[in-house]
């Protein structure tokens, strides 16, 4: 009988060493939870046996139980790396093709796949509660969770209709026609020749599809104060891309904006915004009309040219620039046009008996009848832990503790091996006596 008793000890010690080795192998695995081997003694007895005569028959492995204690945190530069500080599991879901259902994990190292879903390393999609525009949850329960997907754009493009410029034109500026070519008796402006104009100002405007266009205004001095006439005049040549804009109302005659300043440098004309005739933006099917307002803050004083203010009322579609996950689990996307959008709220799950969860590998678990059904909630509420964005939970394995346990398991194995050897020698002695 001592053979089998020692053999049971060897088998139990071997299981213990395998468990410890598994822990040590995963000391760097994010979200990993260590396991411990639990043993139970074996007693061969009957109901009428005298307790004082009972002899043990060895040991069995009662359970290999996981320990779900909190692991340490590692800081990360990724906004999609998130750790749970406290109780709870992330909920992830595989796609129909993979056949993977709902599973649970503490490994919050997520990334974006080719379809813009937020997934773990195995491609399982992070589940969130749907939210409204203010970030409030609109549906709860496991059946209401949705896979977190990042949008590409946000907002509706707005066509530019009004452009405002406030600038100062140097009162000491020369008249370009004194230094440039003439075509017969008419001054010849050439936007590619900077000697034919004094200053230029570029403004980004947008067409109906949100495409960026460049509006360039070229300022050309026409006259200086002379004699009793203390006024100064300028012309403004306006282009969108390569298309010149007509400031008049006759499509057959190209007209420029004419600016008149009084002796104090104040703009006396025009006094209202100038409306250009419609132009066709590249790829557009209808004409776009722009108004240029130079009446607010445009002056002509004896100081260098300066652009003091500029604005326009168009906007492009916003391209996604970043994602943040708040302590409460709210996922917010930011866009290039200044928009922000709440995409969902990370939902956590907890269980009555974490040790009853079935290990799936890759630091994920599945619910079982032993664990109980998942209880869902929002981070930081009803006993659930809060979230830490830019952090990852490490393994909860203490390498020093496991090495000590490994030595103890090894000694246990050696002791049982020695007991088995001793039992063998005793049996051999008995055989020798009989022979």
CSV table of C-alpha atoms in Angstrom, one decimal:
chain,number,residue,atom,x,y,z
A,1,UNK,CA,0.0,0.0,0.0
A,2,UNK,CA,2.9,2.3,0.7
A,3,UNK,CA,3.8,2.2,-3.0
A,4,UNK,CA,0.5,3.8,-4.0
A,5,UNK,CA,0.7,6.3,-1.1
A,6,UNK,CA,4.1,7.5,-2.3
A,7,UNK,CA,3.0,7.4,-5.9
A,8,UNK,CA,0.1,9.7,-5.1
A,9,UNK,CA,2.5,12.0,-3.4
A,10,UNK,CA,4.7,12.0,-6.5
A,11,UNK,CA,1.8,12.7,-8.8
A,12,UNK,CA,0.5,15.6,-6.6
A,13,UNK,CA,4.0,17.1,-6.4
A,14,UNK,CA,4.3,16.9,-10.1
A,15,UNK,CA,1.0,18.7,-10.6
A,16,UNK,CA,2.1,21.4,-8.1
A,17,UNK,CA,5.4,21.9,-10.0
A,18,UNK,CA,3.5,22.1,-13.3
A,19,UNK,CA,1.2,24.8,-11.9
A,20,UNK,CA,4.1,26.8,-10.5
A,21,UNK,CA,6.0,26.5,-13.8
A,22,UNK,CA,2.9,27.8,-15.6
A,23,UNK,CA,2.8,30.8,-13.3
A,24,UNK,CA,6.5,31.5,-13.8
A,25,UNK,CA,6.2,31.2,-17.6
A,26,UNK,CA,3.4,33.9,-17.5
A,27,UNK,CA,5.1,36.4,-15.2
A,28,UNK,CA,5.2,38.9,-18.1
A,29,UNK,CA,1.7,38.1,-19.5
A,30,UNK,CA,-0.7,41.0,-19.2
A,31,UNK,CA,-3.8,40.3,-17.2
A,32,UNK,CA,-2.6,36.8,-16.2
A,33,UNK,CA,-3.9,35.4,-12.9
A,34,UNK,CA,-1.7,32.9,-11.1
A,35,UNK,CA,-3.0,29.5,-9.9
A,36,UNK,CA,-2.3,27.4,-6.7
A,37,UNK,CA,-2.7,23.7,-6.3
A,38,UNK,CA,-4.9,22.5,-3.4
A,39,UNK,CA,-4.5,19.1,-2.0
A,40,UNK,CA,-6.7,16.7,0.0
A,41,UNK,CA,-5.7,13.6,2.0
A,42,UNK,CA,-7.0,10.2,1.2
A,43,UNK,CA,-8.3,8.0,4.0
A,44,UNK,CA,-9.5,4.4,3.5
A,45,UNK,CA,-12.2,3.7,6.2
A,46,UNK,CA,-15.5,2.2,6.9
A,47,UNK,CA,-18.3,3.4,9.2
A,48,UNK,CA,-17.5,0.8,11.9
A,49,UNK,CA,-13.8,1.2,11.8
A,50,UNK,CA,-12.0,2.4,15.0
A,51,UNK,CA,-10.7,5.9,14.2
A,52,UNK,CA,-7.5,5.2,16.0
A,53,UNK,CA,-6.7,2.4,13.5
A,54,UNK,CA,-7.3,4.5,10.4
A,55,UNK,CA,-4.2,4.9,8.2
A,56,UNK,CA,-3.8,7.4,5.4
A,57,UNK,CA,-3.7,6.3,1.8
A,58,UNK,CA,-2.0,9.2,0.2
A,59,UNK,CA,-3.0,12.6,-1.4
A,60,UNK,CA,-5.1,13.8,-4.3
A,61,UNK,CA,-5.2,17.1,-6.1
A,62,UNK,CA,-8.4,18.7,-4.9
A,63,UNK,CA,-8.3,21.7,-7.2
A,64,UNK,CA,-6.0,24.0,-9.2
A,65,UNK,CA,-7.5,27.3,-8.2
A,66,UNK,CA,-6.8,30.7,-9.8
A,67,UNK,CA,-6.1,33.7,-7.7
A,68,UNK,CA,-7.7,36.8,-9.0
A,69,UNK,CA,-5.8,39.3,-6.9
A,70,UNK,CA,-5.0,42.7,-8.5
A,71,UNK,CA,-1.8,42.8,-10.6
A,72,UNK,CA,0.5,45.8,-10.8
A,73,UNK,CA,0.2,48.5,-13.5
A,74,UNK,CA,2.5,49.4,-16.4
A,75,UNK,CA,2.2,52.8,-17.9
A,76,UNK,CA,1.6,53.0,-21.6
A,77,UNK,CA,1.5,55.7,-24.3
A,78,UNK,CA,-1.6,54.2,-26.0
A,79,UNK,CA,-5.0,55.7,-25.1
A,80,UNK,CA,-6.5,52.3,-25.9
A,81,UNK,CA,-4.5,50.6,-23.2
A,82,UNK,CA,-6.7,50.6,-20.1
A,83,UNK,CA,-6.5,48.8,-16.7
A,84,UNK,CA,-9.2,48.1,-14.2
A,85,UNK,CA,-8.4,49.3,-10.7
A,86,UNK,CA,-10.6,47.0,-8.6
A,87,UNK,CA,-13.2,44.4,-9.4
A,88,UNK,CA,-14.5,43.6,-12.8
A,89,UNK,CA,-13.7,42.1,-16.3
A,90,UNK,CA,-13.8,43.6,-19.7
A,91,UNK,CA,-16.3,42.0,-22.0
A,92,UNK,CA,-15.1,40.9,-25.4
A,93,UNK,CA,-16.9,39.1,-28.2
A,94,UNK,CA,-15.6,37.2,-31.2
A,95,UNK,CA,-17.2,37.5,-34.7
A,96,UNK,CA,-19.6,34.9,-36.1
A,97,UNK,CA,-17.0,33.5,-38.5
A,98,UNK,CA,-14.5,32.6,-35.7
A,99,UNK,CA,-17.3,31.0,-33.7
A,100,UNK,CA,-16.1,32.7,-30.5
A,101,UNK,CA,-18.8,33.9,-28.1
A,102,UNK,CA,-18.7,36.3,-25.2
A,103,UNK,CA,-15.6,36.0,-23.0
A,104,UNK,CA,-14.1,38.1,-20.2
A,105,UNK,CA,-10.6,39.5,-19.6
A,106,UNK,CA,-8.5,41.7,-17.4
A,107,UNK,CA,-6.0,42.4,-20.2
A,108,UNK,CA,-6.9,45.9,-21.4
A,109,UNK,CA,-4.4,46.1,-24.2
A,110,UNK,CA,-6.6,47.0,-27.1
A,111,UNK,CA,-6.0,48.1,-30.7
A,112,UNK,CA,-7.9,49.1,-33.8
A,113,UNK,CA,-8.4,46.5,-36.6
A,114,UNK,CA,-8.8,47.1,-40.3
A,115,UNK,CA,-12.5,47.6,-39.9
A,116,UNK,CA,-11.9,50.2,-37.2
A,117,UNK,CA,-13.2,48.0,-34.3
A,118,UNK,CA,-11.4,48.1,-31.0
A,119,UNK,CA,-10.2,44.6,-30.4
A,120,UNK,CA,-7.8,42.5,-28.3
A,121,UNK,CA,-4.8,40.6,-29.6
A,122,UNK,CA,-7.0,37.7,-30.7
A,123,UNK,CA,-9.4,40.0,-32.6
A,124,UNK,CA,-12.2,39.8,-30.1
A,125,UNK,CA,-14.2,43.1,-30.0
A,126,UNK,CA,-14.5,45.2,-26.9
A,127,UNK,CA,-18.1,45.6,-25.8
A,128,UNK,CA,-19.6,48.9,-24.6
A,129,UNK,CA,-23.0,50.3,-23.7
A,130,UNK,CA,-24.5,52.5,-26.4
A,131,UNK,CA,-24.8,56.2,-25.4
A,132,UNK,CA,-26.6,59.3,-26.7
A,133,UNK,CA,-24.9,62.6,-27.8
A,134,UNK,CA,-24.4,63.6,-24.2
A,135,UNK,CA,-22.7,60.4,-23.2
A,136,UNK,CA,-25.6,59.0,-21.2
A,137,UNK,CA,-26.2,55.2,-21.5
A,138,UNK,CA,-29.3,54.5,-23.4
A,139,UNK,CA,-29.5,50.7,-22.9
A,140,UNK,CA,-28.1,48.1,-20.4
A,141,UNK,CA,-27.8,44.4,-20.2
A,142,UNK,CA,-25.6,41.9,-22.0
A,143,UNK,CA,-27.9,41.8,-25.0
A,144,UNK,CA,-27.7,45.6,-25.4
A,145,UNK,CA,-23.9,45.8,-25.5
A,146,UNK,CA,-22.3,46.7,-28.9
A,147,UNK,CA,-18.8,46.4,-30.3
A,148,UNK,CA,-16.8,49.6,-30.0
A,149,UNK,CA,-16.1,51.0,-33.5
A,150,UNK,CA,-14.2,54.2,-34.3
A,151,UNK,CA,-15.8,56.5,-36.9
A,152,UNK,CA,-13.6,58.0,-39.6
A,153,UNK,CA,-15.3,61.4,-39.8
A,154,UNK,CA,-17.7,63.6,-37.8
A,155,UNK,CA,-20.0,66.4,-38.7
A,156,UNK,CA,-21.5,67.8,-41.9
A,157,UNK,CA,-19.4,69.9,-44.2
A,158,UNK,CA,-20.5,73.6,-44.4
A,159,UNK,CA,-19.8,75.6,-47.6
A,160,UNK,CA,-18.0,78.9,-47.0
A,161,UNK,CA,-20.2,81.9,-47.7
A,162,UNK,CA,-18.6,84.7,-45.8
A,163,UNK,CA,-15.0,85.7,-45.4
A,164,UNK,CA,-13.8,88.5,-43.2
A,165,UNK,CA,-10.4,90.1,-43.3
A,166,UNK,CA,-9.0,92.9,-41.1
A,167,UNK,CA,-5.6,94.2,-42.2
A,168,UNK,CA,-3.3,97.2,-42.5
A,169,UNK,CA,-1.9,98.3,-45.8
A,170,UNK,CA,1.2,100.4,-45.4
A,171,UNK,CA,0.5,104.0,-46.3
A,172,UNK,CA,4.1,104.3,-47.6
A,173,UNK,CA,3.6,101.5,-50.2
A,174,UNK,CA,4.8,102.2,-53.7
A,175,UNK,CA,2.5,102.0,-56.8
A,176,UNK,CA,3.6,98.8,-58.6
A,177,UNK,CA,2.7,100.3,-62.0
A,178,UNK,CA,5.8,102.5,-61.6
A,179,UNK,CA,8.0,99.5,-61.8
A,180,UNK,CA,6.2,97.0,-64.0
A,181,UNK,CA,5.3,96.3,-67.6
A,182,UNK,CA,2.5,97.9,-69.5
A,183,UNK,CA,0.4,96.4,-72.3
A,184,UNK,CA,-0.3,99.4,-74.5
A,185,UNK,CA,-1.7,101.9,-71.9
A,186,UNK,CA,-3.3,99.3,-69.5
A,187,UNK,CA,-1.5,98.1,-66.4
A,188,UNK,CA,-0.9,94.4,-66.5
A,189,UNK,CA,-1.3,92.4,-63.3
A,190,UNK,CA,0.3,89.0,-63.1
A,191,UNK,CA,-0.3,87.0,-59.9
A,192,UNK,CA,2.8,85.0,-60.6
A,193,UNK,CA,4.9,88.1,-60.7
A,194,UNK,CA,5.3,89.6,-57.2
A,195,UNK,CA,6.4,92.9,-58.6
A,196,UNK,CA,2.9,93.5,-59.9
A,197,UNK,CA,1.3,93.6,-56.5
A,198,UNK,CA,2.0,94.9,-53.0
A,199,UNK,CA,0.7,92.1,-50.7
A,200,UNK,CA,-1.2,88.9,-50.9
A,201,UNK,CA,-3.3,87.1,-48.3
A,202,UNK,CA,-4.4,83.5,-48.4
A,203,UNK,CA,-7.5,82.1,-46.7
A,204,UNK,CA,-8.7,78.5,-46.6
A,205,UNK,CA,-12.3,78.2,-47.6
A,206,UNK,CA,-14.5,75.1,-48.1
A,207,UNK,CA,-16.8,73.9,-50.8
A,208,UNK,CA,-20.2,72.1,-50.3
A,209,UNK,CA,-18.4,68.7,-49.9
A,210,UNK,CA,-16.0,70.1,-47.2
A,211,UNK,CA,-13.0,70.2,-49.6
A,212,UNK,CA,-10.5,72.8,-48.8
A,213,UNK,CA,-9.9,75.6,-51.3
A,214,UNK,CA,-7.5,78.5,-51.2
A,215,UNK,CA,-8.8,82.0,-51.6
A,216,UNK,CA,-6.0,84.4,-52.4
A,217,UNK,CA,-6.5,88.2,-52.4
A,218,UNK,CA,-3.8,90.3,-54.1
A,219,UNK,CA,-3.6,94.0,-53.0
A,220,UNK,CA,-2.4,96.5,-55.6
A,221,UNK,CA,-1.9,100.2,-54.9
A,222,UNK,CA,-3.5,102.4,-57.5
A,223,UNK,CA,-3.0,106.0,-56.3
A,224,UNK,CA,-1.5,108.1,-53.5
A,225,UNK,CA,-2.7,111.4,-52.1
A,226,UNK,CA,-2.1,114.2,-54.6
A,227,UNK,CA,-2.9,117.9,-54.3
A,228,UNK,CA,-6.2,118.5,-52.8
A,229,UNK,CA,-7.2,114.8,-53.1
A,230,UNK,CA,-6.1,113.2,-49.9
A,231,UNK,CA,-7.5,109.8,-50.7
A,232,UNK,CA,-5.6,106.6,-51.6
A,233,UNK,CA,-7.0,103.8,-53.7
A,234,UNK,CA,-6.2,100.1,-54.0
A,235,UNK,CA,-7.4,97.2,-56.1
A,236,UNK,CA,-8.0,93.7,-54.9
A,237,UNK,CA,-7.6,90.8,-57.3
A,238,UNK,CA,-9.3,87.6,-55.9
A,239,UNK,CA,-8.7,84.0,-56.9
A,240,UNK,CA,-10.0,80.7,-55.7
A,241,UNK,CA,-7.3,78.3,-56.9
A,242,UNK,CA,-6.8,79.3,-60.6
A,243,UNK,CA,-10.2,80.9,-61.0
A,244,UNK,CA,-10.4,84.7,-60.8
A,245,UNK,CA,-13.5,86.0,-58.9
A,246,UNK,CA,-15.6,88.7,-60.5
A,247,UNK,CA,-16.6,91.4,-58.1
A,248,UNK,CA,-19.1,92.9,-60.6
A,249,UNK,CA,-22.4,91.8,-61.9
A,250,UNK,CA,-21.5,91.4,-65.6
A,251,UNK,CA,-20.1,87.9,-66.4
A,252,UNK,CA,-18.4,89.3,-69.5
A,253,UNK,CA,-16.4,92.0,-67.7
A,254,UNK,CA,-14.0,91.0,-64.9
A,255,UNK,CA,-14.1,93.5,-62.1
A,256,UNK,CA,-11.9,93.8,-59.0
A,257,UNK,CA,-12.7,95.2,-55.6
A,258,UNK,CA,-11.7,98.8,-55.3
A,259,UNK,CA,-10.7,100.2,-51.8
A,260,UNK,CA,-10.6,103.9,-51.0
A,261,UNK,CA,-9.0,105.3,-47.8
A,262,UNK,CA,-9.4,108.8,-46.5
A,263,UNK,CA,-6.6,111.1,-45.2
A,264,UNK,CA,-6.7,109.4,-41.8
A,265,UNK,CA,-6.2,105.9,-43.2
A,266,UNK,CA,-9.8,104.9,-42.6
A,267,UNK,CA,-11.5,102.7,-45.2
A,268,UNK,CA,-14.3,104.9,-46.7
A,269,UNK,CA,-15.3,102.6,-49.5
A,270,UNK,CA,-16.7,99.9,-49.6
A,271,UNK,CA,-18.8,100.1,-46.5
A,272,UNK,CA,-20.5,96.7,-46.9
A,273,UNK,CA,-19.2,93.2,-47.9
A,274,UNK,CA,-18.6,92.6,-51.6
A,275,UNK,CA,-20.4,89.6,-53.2
A,276,UNK,CA,-18.6,87.8,-55.9
A,277,UNK,CA,-20.3,86.2,-58.8
A,278,UNK,CA,-20.7,82.5,-58.5
A,279,UNK,CA,-17.8,80.1,-59.3
A,280,UNK,CA,-17.6,76.4,-59.8
A,281,UNK,CA,-15.4,74.6,-57.4
A,282,UNK,CA,-13.5,71.5,-58.7
A,283,UNK,CA,-15.9,68.5,-58.7
A,284,UNK,CA,-18.9,70.6,-57.7
A,285,UNK,CA,-22.2,70.5,-59.6
A,286,UNK,CA,-23.5,74.0,-58.5
A,287,UNK,CA,-21.9,77.4,-58.2
A,288,UNK,CA,-20.6,78.7,-54.9
A,289,UNK,CA,-21.0,82.4,-54.0
A,290,UNK,CA,-18.6,84.1,-51.7
A,291,UNK,CA,-18.8,87.4,-49.8
A,292,UNK,CA,-15.6,89.2,-48.8
A,293,UNK,CA,-15.9,91.7,-45.9
A,294,UNK,CA,-13.0,94.1,-45.5
A,295,UNK,CA,-14.9,96.7,-43.5
A,296,UNK,CA,-14.0,95.5,-40.1
A,297,UNK,CA,-10.5,96.6,-39.1
A,298,UNK,CA,-8.9,97.3,-42.5
A,299,UNK,CA,-6.8,100.5,-42.4
A,300,UNK,CA,-4.0,102.3,-44.2
A,301,UNK,CA,-1.5,103.7,-41.8
A,302,UNK,CA,2.3,104.2,-41.9
A,303,UNK,CA,3.3,100.9,-40.5
A,304,UNK,CA,4.2,97.6,-42.1
A,305,UNK,CA,1.6,95.4,-43.6
A,306,UNK,CA,-0.2,93.2,-41.0
A,307,UNK,CA,-3.1,90.7,-41.1
A,308,UNK,CA,-5.0,91.5,-37.9
A,309,UNK,CA,-8.0,89.2,-38.2
A,310,UNK,CA,-9.3,86.6,-40.5
A,311,UNK,CA,-12.4,84.3,-40.4
A,312,UNK,CA,-14.7,82.3,-42.6
A,313,UNK,CA,-17.9,80.4,-41.9
A,314,UNK,CA,-17.2,77.1,-43.7
A,315,UNK,CA,-16.1,73.8,-42.2
A,316,UNK,CA,-14.8,70.5,-43.5
A,317,UNK,CA,-15.8,67.1,-42.3
A,318,UNK,CA,-13.7,66.3,-39.2
A,319,UNK,CA,-11.2,63.5,-39.5
A,320,UNK,CA,-10.7,61.4,-36.3
A,321,UNK,CA,-7.5,62.5,-34.5
A,322,UNK,CA,-7.7,60.7,-31.2
A,323,UNK,CA,-9.6,58.6,-28.7
A,324,UNK,CA,-9.8,58.9,-24.9
A,325,UNK,CA,-11.3,56.5,-22.3
A,326,UNK,CA,-12.4,58.2,-19.1
A,327,UNK,CA,-12.3,56.8,-15.6
A,328,UNK,CA,-16.0,56.2,-15.8
A,329,UNK,CA,-15.5,54.2,-19.1
A,330,UNK,CA,-16.8,56.9,-21.5
A,331,UNK,CA,-15.1,56.6,-24.8
A,332,UNK,CA,-14.7,59.9,-26.6
A,333,UNK,CA,-13.3,60.6,-30.1
A,334,UNK,CA,-11.9,64.0,-31.1
A,335,UNK,CA,-11.8,65.2,-34.7
A,336,UNK,CA,-9.8,67.7,-36.8
A,337,UNK,CA,-12.7,70.1,-37.0
A,338,UNK,CA,-12.9,70.5,-33.2
A,339,UNK,CA,-15.9,68.1,-32.8
A,340,UNK,CA,-16.0,65.5,-30.0
A,341,UNK,CA,-18.2,62.5,-30.0
A,342,UNK,CA,-19.1,60.0,-27.3
A,343,UNK,CA,-18.9,56.5,-28.8
A,344,UNK,CA,-20.0,54.4,-25.9
A,345,UNK,CA,-19.3,53.4,-22.3
A,346,UNK,CA,-17.1,50.5,-21.4
A,347,UNK,CA,-19.1,47.9,-19.5
A,348,UNK,CA,-17.6,45.6,-16.9
A,349,UNK,CA,-18.7,42.2,-15.6
A,350,UNK,CA,-18.3,40.6,-12.2
A,351,UNK,CA,-19.1,37.1,-10.9
A,352,UNK,CA,-20.2,35.6,-7.6
A,353,UNK,CA,-17.3,33.1,-7.8
A,354,UNK,CA,-14.4,34.1,-10.0
A,355,UNK,CA,-12.7,30.8,-9.3
A,356,UNK,CA,-15.5,29.1,-11.2
A,357,UNK,CA,-14.6,30.8,-14.5
A,358,UNK,CA,-13.3,28.5,-17.2
A,359,UNK,CA,-9.9,29.4,-18.6
A,360,UNK,CA,-9.8,30.0,-22.3
A,361,UNK,CA,-6.1,31.0,-22.6
A,362,UNK,CA,-4.9,34.4,-23.7
A,363,UNK,CA,-5.9,35.8,-20.3
A,364,UNK,CA,-9.6,35.3,-21.1
A,365,UNK,CA,-12.3,33.4,-19.3
A,366,UNK,CA,-15.8,32.1,-20.0
A,367,UNK,CA,-18.7,32.0,-17.5
A,368,UNK,CA,-19.8,28.6,-16.2
A,369,UNK,CA,-22.5,27.3,-13.8
A,370,UNK,CA,-19.8,27.4,-11.0
A,371,UNK,CA,-19.0,31.1,-11.6
A,372,UNK,CA,-22.6,32.2,-11.8
A,373,UNK,CA,-24.0,34.6,-14.4
A,374,UNK,CA,-22.2,37.8,-15.2
A,375,UNK,CA,-23.4,40.9,-13.3
A,376,UNK,CA,-22.8,44.0,-15.5
A,377,UNK,CA,-22.2,47.5,-14.5
A,378,UNK,CA,-20.4,50.8,-15.3
A,379,UNK,CA,-16.8,51.4,-14.0
A,380,UNK,CA,-16.7,53.1,-10.7
A,381,UNK,CA,-20.2,52.2,-9.7
A,382,UNK,CA,-21.9,49.4,-7.6
A,383,UNK,CA,-18.6,47.9,-6.5
A,384,UNK,CA,-17.0,47.9,-9.9
A,385,UNK,CA,-13.4,49.2,-10.2
A,386,UNK,CA,-12.5,52.4,-12.0
A,387,UNK,CA,-10.6,52.5,-15.3
A,388,UNK,CA,-7.0,53.8,-15.8
A,389,UNK,CA,-6.4,54.9,-19.3
A,390,UNK,CA,-2.8,54.6,-20.6
A,391,UNK,CA,-2.0,51.7,-18.3
A,392,UNK,CA,-2.0,47.9,-18.5
A,393,UNK,CA,-2.5,45.4,-15.7
A,394,UNK,CA,0.5,43.1,-15.3
A,395,UNK,CA,0.5,39.4,-14.2
A,396,UNK,CA,-0.2,39.0,-10.5
A,397,UNK,CA,2.6,36.4,-10.2
A,398,UNK,CA,5.3,37.1,-7.6
A,399,UNK,CA,8.4,35.5,-9.0
A,400,UNK,CA,10.1,35.3,-5.6
A,401,UNK,CA,7.2,33.6,-4.0
A,402,UNK,CA,6.8,31.1,-6.9
A,403,UNK,CA,10.5,30.2,-6.8
A,404,UNK,CA,10.2,29.4,-3.1
A,405,UNK,CA,7.1,27.3,-3.8
A,406,UNK,CA,9.0,25.5,-6.6
A,407,UNK,CA,11.7,24.6,-4.2
A,408,UNK,CA,9.1,23.3,-1.7
A,409,UNK,CA,7.4,21.3,-4.5
A,410,UNK,CA,10.7,19.8,-5.6
A,411,UNK,CA,11.6,18.8,-2.0
A,412,UNK,CA,8.1,17.2,-1.7
A,413,UNK,CA,8.7,15.3,-4.9
A,414,UNK,CA,12.1,14.1,-3.6
A,415,UNK,CA,10.7,13.0,-0.3
A,416,UNK,CA,8.0,11.0,-1.9
A,417,UNK,CA,10.5,9.5,-4.3
A,418,UNK,CA,12.7,8.5,-1.3
A,419,UNK,CA,9.7,7.0,0.4
A,420,UNK,CA,8.9,5.0,-2.7
A,421,UNK,CA,12.5,3.8,-2.9
A,422,UNK,CA,12.5,2.8,0.8
A,423,UNK,CA,9.2,0.8,0.3
A,424,UNK,CA,10.9,-0.9,-2.7
A,425,UNK,CA,13.9,-1.9,-0.6
A,426,UNK,CA,11.7,-3.2,2.2
A,427,UNK,CA,9.8,-5.3,-0.3
A,428,UNK,CA,13.1,-6.6,-1.8
A,429,UNK,CA,14.2,-7.6,1.7
A,430,UNK,CA,11.0,-9.6,2.2
A,431,UNK,CA,11.5,-11.3,-1.1
A,432,UNK,CA,15.1,-12.2,-0.1
A,433,UNK,CA,14.0,-13.7,3.2
A,434,UNK,CA,11.5,-16.0,1.4
A,435,UNK,CA,14.2,-17.1,-1.0
